[in-house]
C-alpha positions as CSV (number, residue, x, y, z in Angstrom):
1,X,0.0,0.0,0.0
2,X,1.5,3.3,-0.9
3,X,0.9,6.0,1.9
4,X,1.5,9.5,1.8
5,X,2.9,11.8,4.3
6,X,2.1,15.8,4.3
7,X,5.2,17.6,5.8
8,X,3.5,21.0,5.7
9,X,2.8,23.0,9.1
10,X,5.2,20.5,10.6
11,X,7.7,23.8,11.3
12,X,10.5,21.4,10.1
13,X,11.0,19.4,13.2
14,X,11.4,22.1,15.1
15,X,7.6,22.3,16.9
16,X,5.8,19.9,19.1
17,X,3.9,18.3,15.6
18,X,7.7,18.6,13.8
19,X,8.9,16.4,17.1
20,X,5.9,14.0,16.8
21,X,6.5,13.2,13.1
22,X,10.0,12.8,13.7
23,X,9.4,9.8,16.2
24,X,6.4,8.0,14.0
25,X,8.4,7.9,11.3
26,X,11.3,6.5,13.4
27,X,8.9,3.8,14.2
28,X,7.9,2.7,10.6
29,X,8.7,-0.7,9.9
30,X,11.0,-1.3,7.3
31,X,9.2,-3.6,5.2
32,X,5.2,-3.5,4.6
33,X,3.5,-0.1,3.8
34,X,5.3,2.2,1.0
35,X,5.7,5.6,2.5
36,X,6.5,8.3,0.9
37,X,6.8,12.1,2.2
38,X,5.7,15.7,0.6
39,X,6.2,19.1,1.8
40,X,8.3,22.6,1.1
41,X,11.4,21.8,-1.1
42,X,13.3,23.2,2.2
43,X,12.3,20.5,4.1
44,X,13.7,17.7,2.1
45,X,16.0,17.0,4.6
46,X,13.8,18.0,7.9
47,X,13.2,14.5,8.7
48,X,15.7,12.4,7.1
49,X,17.3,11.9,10.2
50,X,14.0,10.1,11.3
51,X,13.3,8.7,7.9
52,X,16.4,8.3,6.1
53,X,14.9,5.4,3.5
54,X,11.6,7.1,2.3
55,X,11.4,9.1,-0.7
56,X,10.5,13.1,-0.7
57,X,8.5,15.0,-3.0
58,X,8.5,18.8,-3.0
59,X,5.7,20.6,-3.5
60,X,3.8,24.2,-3.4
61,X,6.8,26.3,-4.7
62,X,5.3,29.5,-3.5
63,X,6.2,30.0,0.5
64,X,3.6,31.4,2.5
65,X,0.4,30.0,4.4
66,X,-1.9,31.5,2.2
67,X,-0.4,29.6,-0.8
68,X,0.2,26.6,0.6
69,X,-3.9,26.7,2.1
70,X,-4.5,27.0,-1.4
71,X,-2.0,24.3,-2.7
72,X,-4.2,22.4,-0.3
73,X,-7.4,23.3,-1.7
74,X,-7.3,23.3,-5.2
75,X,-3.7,21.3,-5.9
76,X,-3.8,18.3,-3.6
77,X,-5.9,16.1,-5.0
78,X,-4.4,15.8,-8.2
79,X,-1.1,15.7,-6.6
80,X,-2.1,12.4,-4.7
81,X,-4.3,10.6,-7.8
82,X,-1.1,10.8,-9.9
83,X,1.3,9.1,-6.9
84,X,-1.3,6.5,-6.6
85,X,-1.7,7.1,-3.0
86,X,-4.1,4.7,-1.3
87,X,-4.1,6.7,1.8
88,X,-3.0,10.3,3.0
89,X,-1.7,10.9,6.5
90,X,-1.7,14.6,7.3
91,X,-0.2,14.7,11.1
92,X,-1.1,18.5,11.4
93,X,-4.9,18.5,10.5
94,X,-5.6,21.1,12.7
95,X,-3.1,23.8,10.7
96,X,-4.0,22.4,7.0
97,X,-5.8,19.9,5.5
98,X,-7.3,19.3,1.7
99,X,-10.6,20.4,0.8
100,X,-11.1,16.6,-1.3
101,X,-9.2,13.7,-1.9
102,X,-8.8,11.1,-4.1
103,X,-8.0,8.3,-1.1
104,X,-8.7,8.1,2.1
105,X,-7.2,10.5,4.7
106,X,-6.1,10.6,8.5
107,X,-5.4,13.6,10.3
108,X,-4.2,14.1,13.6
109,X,-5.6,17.1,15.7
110,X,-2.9,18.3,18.1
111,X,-5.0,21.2,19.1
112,X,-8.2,23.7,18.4
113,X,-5.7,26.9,20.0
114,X,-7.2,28.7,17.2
115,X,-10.5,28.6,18.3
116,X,-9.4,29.2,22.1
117,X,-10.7,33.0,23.6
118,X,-12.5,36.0,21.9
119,X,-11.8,36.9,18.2
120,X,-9.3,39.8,19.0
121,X,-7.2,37.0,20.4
122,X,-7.4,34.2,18.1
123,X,-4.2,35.2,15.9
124,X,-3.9,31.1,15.0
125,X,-4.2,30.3,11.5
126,X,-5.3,33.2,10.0
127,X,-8.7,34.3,9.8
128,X,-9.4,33.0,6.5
129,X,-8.3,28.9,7.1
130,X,-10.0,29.4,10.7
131,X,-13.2,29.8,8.9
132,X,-12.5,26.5,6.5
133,X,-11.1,24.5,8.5
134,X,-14.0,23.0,10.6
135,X,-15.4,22.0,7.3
136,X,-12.0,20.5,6.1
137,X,-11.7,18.3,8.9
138,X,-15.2,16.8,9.3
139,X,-14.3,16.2,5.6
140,X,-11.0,13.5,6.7
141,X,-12.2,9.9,7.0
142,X,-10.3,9.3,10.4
143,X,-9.3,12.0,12.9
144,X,-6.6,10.6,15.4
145,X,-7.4,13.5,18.6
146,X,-4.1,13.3,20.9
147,X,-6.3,14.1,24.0
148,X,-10.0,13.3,25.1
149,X,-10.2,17.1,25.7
150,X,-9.3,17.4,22.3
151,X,-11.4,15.3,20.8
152,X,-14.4,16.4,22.8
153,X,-13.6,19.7,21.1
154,X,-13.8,18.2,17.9
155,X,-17.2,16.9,18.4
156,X,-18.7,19.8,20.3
157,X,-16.7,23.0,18.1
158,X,-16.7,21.3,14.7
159,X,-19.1,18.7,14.6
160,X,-17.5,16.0,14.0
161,X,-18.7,12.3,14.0
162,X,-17.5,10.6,17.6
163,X,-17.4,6.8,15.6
164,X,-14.4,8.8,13.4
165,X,-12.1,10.2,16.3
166,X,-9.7,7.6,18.1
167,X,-7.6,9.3,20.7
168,X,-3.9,8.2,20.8
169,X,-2.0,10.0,23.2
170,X,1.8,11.3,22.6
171,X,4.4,9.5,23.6
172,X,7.9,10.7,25.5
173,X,11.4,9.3,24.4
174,X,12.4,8.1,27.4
175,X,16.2,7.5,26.5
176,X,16.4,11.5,26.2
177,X,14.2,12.5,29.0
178,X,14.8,10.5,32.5
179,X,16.2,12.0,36.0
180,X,19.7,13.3,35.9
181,X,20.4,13.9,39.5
182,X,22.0,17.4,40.5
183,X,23.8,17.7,43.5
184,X,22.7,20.9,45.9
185,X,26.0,22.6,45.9
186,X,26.0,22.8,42.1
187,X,25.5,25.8,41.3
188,X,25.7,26.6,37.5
189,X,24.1,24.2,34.8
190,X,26.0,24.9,31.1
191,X,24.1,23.7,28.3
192,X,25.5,26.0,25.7
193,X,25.6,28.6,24.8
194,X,23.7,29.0,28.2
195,X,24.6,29.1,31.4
196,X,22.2,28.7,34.0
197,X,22.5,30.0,38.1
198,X,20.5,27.2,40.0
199,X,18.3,27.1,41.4
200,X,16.1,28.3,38.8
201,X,12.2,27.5,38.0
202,X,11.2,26.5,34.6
203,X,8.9,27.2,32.1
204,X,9.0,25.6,28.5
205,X,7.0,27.3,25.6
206,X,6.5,29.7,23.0
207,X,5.8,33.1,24.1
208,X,2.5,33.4,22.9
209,X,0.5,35.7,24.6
210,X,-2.3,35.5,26.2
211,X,-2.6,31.6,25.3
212,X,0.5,30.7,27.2
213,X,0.0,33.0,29.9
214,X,3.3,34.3,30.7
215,X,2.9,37.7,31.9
216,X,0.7,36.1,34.9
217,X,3.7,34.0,35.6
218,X,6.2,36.7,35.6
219,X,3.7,38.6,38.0
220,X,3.7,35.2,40.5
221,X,7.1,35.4,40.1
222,X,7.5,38.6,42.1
223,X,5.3,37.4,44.4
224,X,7.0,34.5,45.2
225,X,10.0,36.4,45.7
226,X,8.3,38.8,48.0
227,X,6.9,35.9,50.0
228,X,10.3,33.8,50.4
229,X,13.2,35.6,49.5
230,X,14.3,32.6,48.3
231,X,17.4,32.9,45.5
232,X,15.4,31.2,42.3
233,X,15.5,32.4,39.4
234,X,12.9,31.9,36.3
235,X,14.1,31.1,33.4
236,X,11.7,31.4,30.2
237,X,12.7,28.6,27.4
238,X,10.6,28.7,24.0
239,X,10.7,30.8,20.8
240,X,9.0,33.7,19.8
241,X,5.8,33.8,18.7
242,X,2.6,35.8,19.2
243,X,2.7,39.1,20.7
244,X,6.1,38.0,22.0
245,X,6.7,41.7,22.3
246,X,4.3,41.8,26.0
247,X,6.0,39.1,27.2
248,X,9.1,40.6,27.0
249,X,7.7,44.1,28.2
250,X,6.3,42.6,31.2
251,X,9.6,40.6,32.1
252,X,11.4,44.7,31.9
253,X,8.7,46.2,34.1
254,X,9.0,43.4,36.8
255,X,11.2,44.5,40.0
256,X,12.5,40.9,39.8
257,X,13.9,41.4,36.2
258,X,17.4,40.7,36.5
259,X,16.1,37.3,37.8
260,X,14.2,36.1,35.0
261,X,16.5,35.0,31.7
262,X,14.3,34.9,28.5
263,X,16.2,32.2,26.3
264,X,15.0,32.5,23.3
265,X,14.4,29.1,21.1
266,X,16.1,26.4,23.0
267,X,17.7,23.6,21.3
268,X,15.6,20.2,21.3
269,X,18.4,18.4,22.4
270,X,19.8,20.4,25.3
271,X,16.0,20.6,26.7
272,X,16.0,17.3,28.4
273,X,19.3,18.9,31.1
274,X,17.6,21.8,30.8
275,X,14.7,20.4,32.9
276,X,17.3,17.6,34.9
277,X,18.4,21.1,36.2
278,X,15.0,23.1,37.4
279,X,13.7,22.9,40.5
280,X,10.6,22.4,39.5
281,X,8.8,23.6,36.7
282,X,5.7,25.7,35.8
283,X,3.3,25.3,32.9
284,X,0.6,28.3,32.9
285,X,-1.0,28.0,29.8
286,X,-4.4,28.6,29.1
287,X,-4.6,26.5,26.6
288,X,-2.9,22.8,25.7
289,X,-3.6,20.6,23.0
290,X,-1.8,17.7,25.1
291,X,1.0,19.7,27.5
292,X,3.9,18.2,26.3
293,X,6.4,19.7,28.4
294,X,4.2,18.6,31.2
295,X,5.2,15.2,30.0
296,X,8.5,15.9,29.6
297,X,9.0,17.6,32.7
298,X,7.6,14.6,34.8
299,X,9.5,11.6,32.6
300,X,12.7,13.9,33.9
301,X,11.7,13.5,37.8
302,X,10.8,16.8,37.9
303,X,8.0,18.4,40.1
304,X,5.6,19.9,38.1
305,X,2.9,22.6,39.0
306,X,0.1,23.4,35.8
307,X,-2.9,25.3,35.0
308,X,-6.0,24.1,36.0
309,X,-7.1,24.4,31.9
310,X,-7.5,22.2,29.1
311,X,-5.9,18.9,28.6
312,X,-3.3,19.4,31.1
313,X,-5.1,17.9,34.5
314,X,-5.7,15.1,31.5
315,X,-2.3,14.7,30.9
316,X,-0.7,15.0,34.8
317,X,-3.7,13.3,36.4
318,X,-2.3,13.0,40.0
319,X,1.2,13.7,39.7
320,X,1.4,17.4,39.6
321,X,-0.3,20.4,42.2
322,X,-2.8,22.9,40.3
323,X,-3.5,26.1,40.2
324,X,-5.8,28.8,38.2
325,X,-4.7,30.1,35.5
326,X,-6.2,33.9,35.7
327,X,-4.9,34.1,39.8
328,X,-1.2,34.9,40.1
329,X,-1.8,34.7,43.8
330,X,-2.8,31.0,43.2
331,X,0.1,30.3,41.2
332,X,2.6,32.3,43.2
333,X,0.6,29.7,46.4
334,X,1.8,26.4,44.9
335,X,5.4,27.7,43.7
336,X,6.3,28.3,47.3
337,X,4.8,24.9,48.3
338,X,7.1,23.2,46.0
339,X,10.1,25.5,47.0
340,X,9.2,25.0,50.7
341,X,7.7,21.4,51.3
342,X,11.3,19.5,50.4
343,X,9.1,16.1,51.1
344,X,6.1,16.7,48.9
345,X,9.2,18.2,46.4
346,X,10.3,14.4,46.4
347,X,6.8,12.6,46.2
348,X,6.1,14.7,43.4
349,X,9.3,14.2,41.7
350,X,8.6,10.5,41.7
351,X,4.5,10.3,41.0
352,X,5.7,12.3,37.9
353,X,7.9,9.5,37.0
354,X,5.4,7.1,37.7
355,X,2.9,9.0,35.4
356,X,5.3,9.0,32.6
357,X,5.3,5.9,31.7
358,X,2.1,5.5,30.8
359,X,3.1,7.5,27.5
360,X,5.0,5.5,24.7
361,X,6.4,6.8,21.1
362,X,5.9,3.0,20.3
363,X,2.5,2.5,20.9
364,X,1.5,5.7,19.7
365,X,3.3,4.9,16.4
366,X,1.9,1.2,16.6
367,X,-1.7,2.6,17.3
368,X,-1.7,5.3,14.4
369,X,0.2,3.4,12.1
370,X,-2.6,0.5,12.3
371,X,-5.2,3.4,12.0
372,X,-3.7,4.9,8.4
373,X,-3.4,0.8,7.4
374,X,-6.8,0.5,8.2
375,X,-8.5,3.1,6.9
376,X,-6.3,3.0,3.1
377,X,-7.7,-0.4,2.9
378,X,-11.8,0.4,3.1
């Protein structure tokens, strides 16, 4: 059976949908399904790392979203009737999908951010693909939904048909992320070109405000400080992105300032000692998908504190404290428990690891795999 694979939105292996790619198509089986991957020409060698063996076919030579929404419209289909495809595998449905197709198609939904808060806010997408898109995805044959919150989205926002949504989780690469005991009197973690002051508090994400809710984090911050005097610092780890500009401005207006190091895009593979070296970690985010750096924080014996929102209490379950996401006070509250209670600081560390291994790259692969199998051969 001759699959293909849609590379566009995947940000190149750099983003969370880039990183889940990467690790399915690590987990293809040599021999069986014929694979085959399309995308931007500059991504021809994105994931050959992952998938060194499988053929790439570039396509949509004009850059742009616009374009390549409209590649996806109008172009698609005849692109896949003349490779024979018996099945299309688009792992970020909820960025682009086609409008028809000539075989059957699988999406995965990784999110609905851009359908999170009031209009002014929803900067996802684009305005024009945010008003297609519903339609384009109860037009897939299978939707793989990476959460139950996400799929109840999918039924309740878009309409979709509950018999076509399976959920299959993410996975975590546990040979990257585990614990990497630091001793107390360490004091400076290099992972270059950084060096980091411990002990320091972590958050991992885009700055996207108001989804990812950094500004109420730097503002707990301060209070924290106030509260304990204690010598953390916060460091901020994720890319620009939108209205990255507040972010920032709120990290210069804070009295606590010259303790809070904005990073910048942080290298995928220094981000596993990156977390081995927090003390614990803070997710504030309004809005998750899945909350993989929630996962990643926990496979890494980390103590975790998250928003009370979305798919993260879905993801954490037991193994983290919670807090709401529009009260700084709140989140200030359960930073100084974990900075203060050294033995709940432990228990958490290890209910995290506990939690973490519910999640596997292997079954995920071997679940959505099956699911594209199954659905090429209706």
């Amino acid at each position: 059976m001759k699959i293909g694979i849609d590379t566009f939105a995947c940000d190149s292996g750099k983003s969370g949908v880039g990183t889940y790619l990467s690790q399915l198509l690590k987990r293809i089986p040599p021999s069986g399904d014929h694979f085959e991957l399309f995308g931007w020409e500059y991504d021809r060698y994105s994931f050959s790392d992952a998938a060194p063996d499988l053929d790439f076919i570039p396509r949509c030579s004009v850059q742009g979203r616009t374009a390549n929404a409209l590649w996806h419209l109008h172009k698609y289909s005849d692109f896949a009737k003349d490779r024979s495809y018996r099945a299309c595998f688009f792992p970020a449905a909820h960025k682009q999908s086609p409008y028809k197709s000539p075989c059957p198609t699988v999406g995965v939904v990784h999110d609905m951010a851009a359908y999170w808060g009031t209009m002014r806010t929803r900067e996802h997408l684009g305005a024009v693909l945010r008003v297609v898109l519903p339609n384009l995805l109860r037009r897939l044959d299978r939707i793989i939904a990476v959460s139950e919150w996400v799929k109840q989205e999918l039924i309740h926002l878009v309409r979709v048909k509950e018999s076509r949504i399976e959920v299959v989780p993410n996975g975590i690469d546990h040979s990257a992320f585990y614990p990497r005991p630091h001793s107390e009197e360490e004091e400076e973690l290099l992972i270059q070109p950084f060096s980091f002051r411990r002990p320091y508090i972590l958050c991992v994400s885009r700055l996207d405000h108001p989804v990812k809710n950094h500004i109420r984090l730097v503002k707990a911050f301060g209070i924290f400080k106030e509260r304990t005097g204690f010598p953390h610092r916060l460091v901020l780890a994720g890319g620009d992105s939108n209205n990255a500009a507040k972010v920032k401005a709120a990290v210069a207006r804070s009295a606590w300032r010259s303790d809070i190091f904005v990073t910048g895009h942080f290298p995928t593979k220094g981000l596993p000692e990156l977390y081995s070296g927090a003390d614990f970690v803070v997710f504030p985010s309004m809005y998750e998908g899945f909350g993989m750096g929630v996962l990643e924080a926990m496979a890494s014996g980390i103590p975790t504190a998250c928003a009370r929102a979305a798919s993260l209490p879905e993801t954490a379950d037991h193994a983290a404290l919670y807090f709401e996401p529009l009260e700084p006070e709140d989140m200030a509250d359960r930073m100084v428990t974990l900075a203060s209670d050294r033995e709940l600081h432990k228990k958490l560390s290890q209910l995290g690891i506990e939690r973490a291994q519910a999640f596997s790259w292997d079954r995920c692969a071997q679940r959505t795999l099956a699911i594209i199998h199954e659905t090429g051969s209706y």
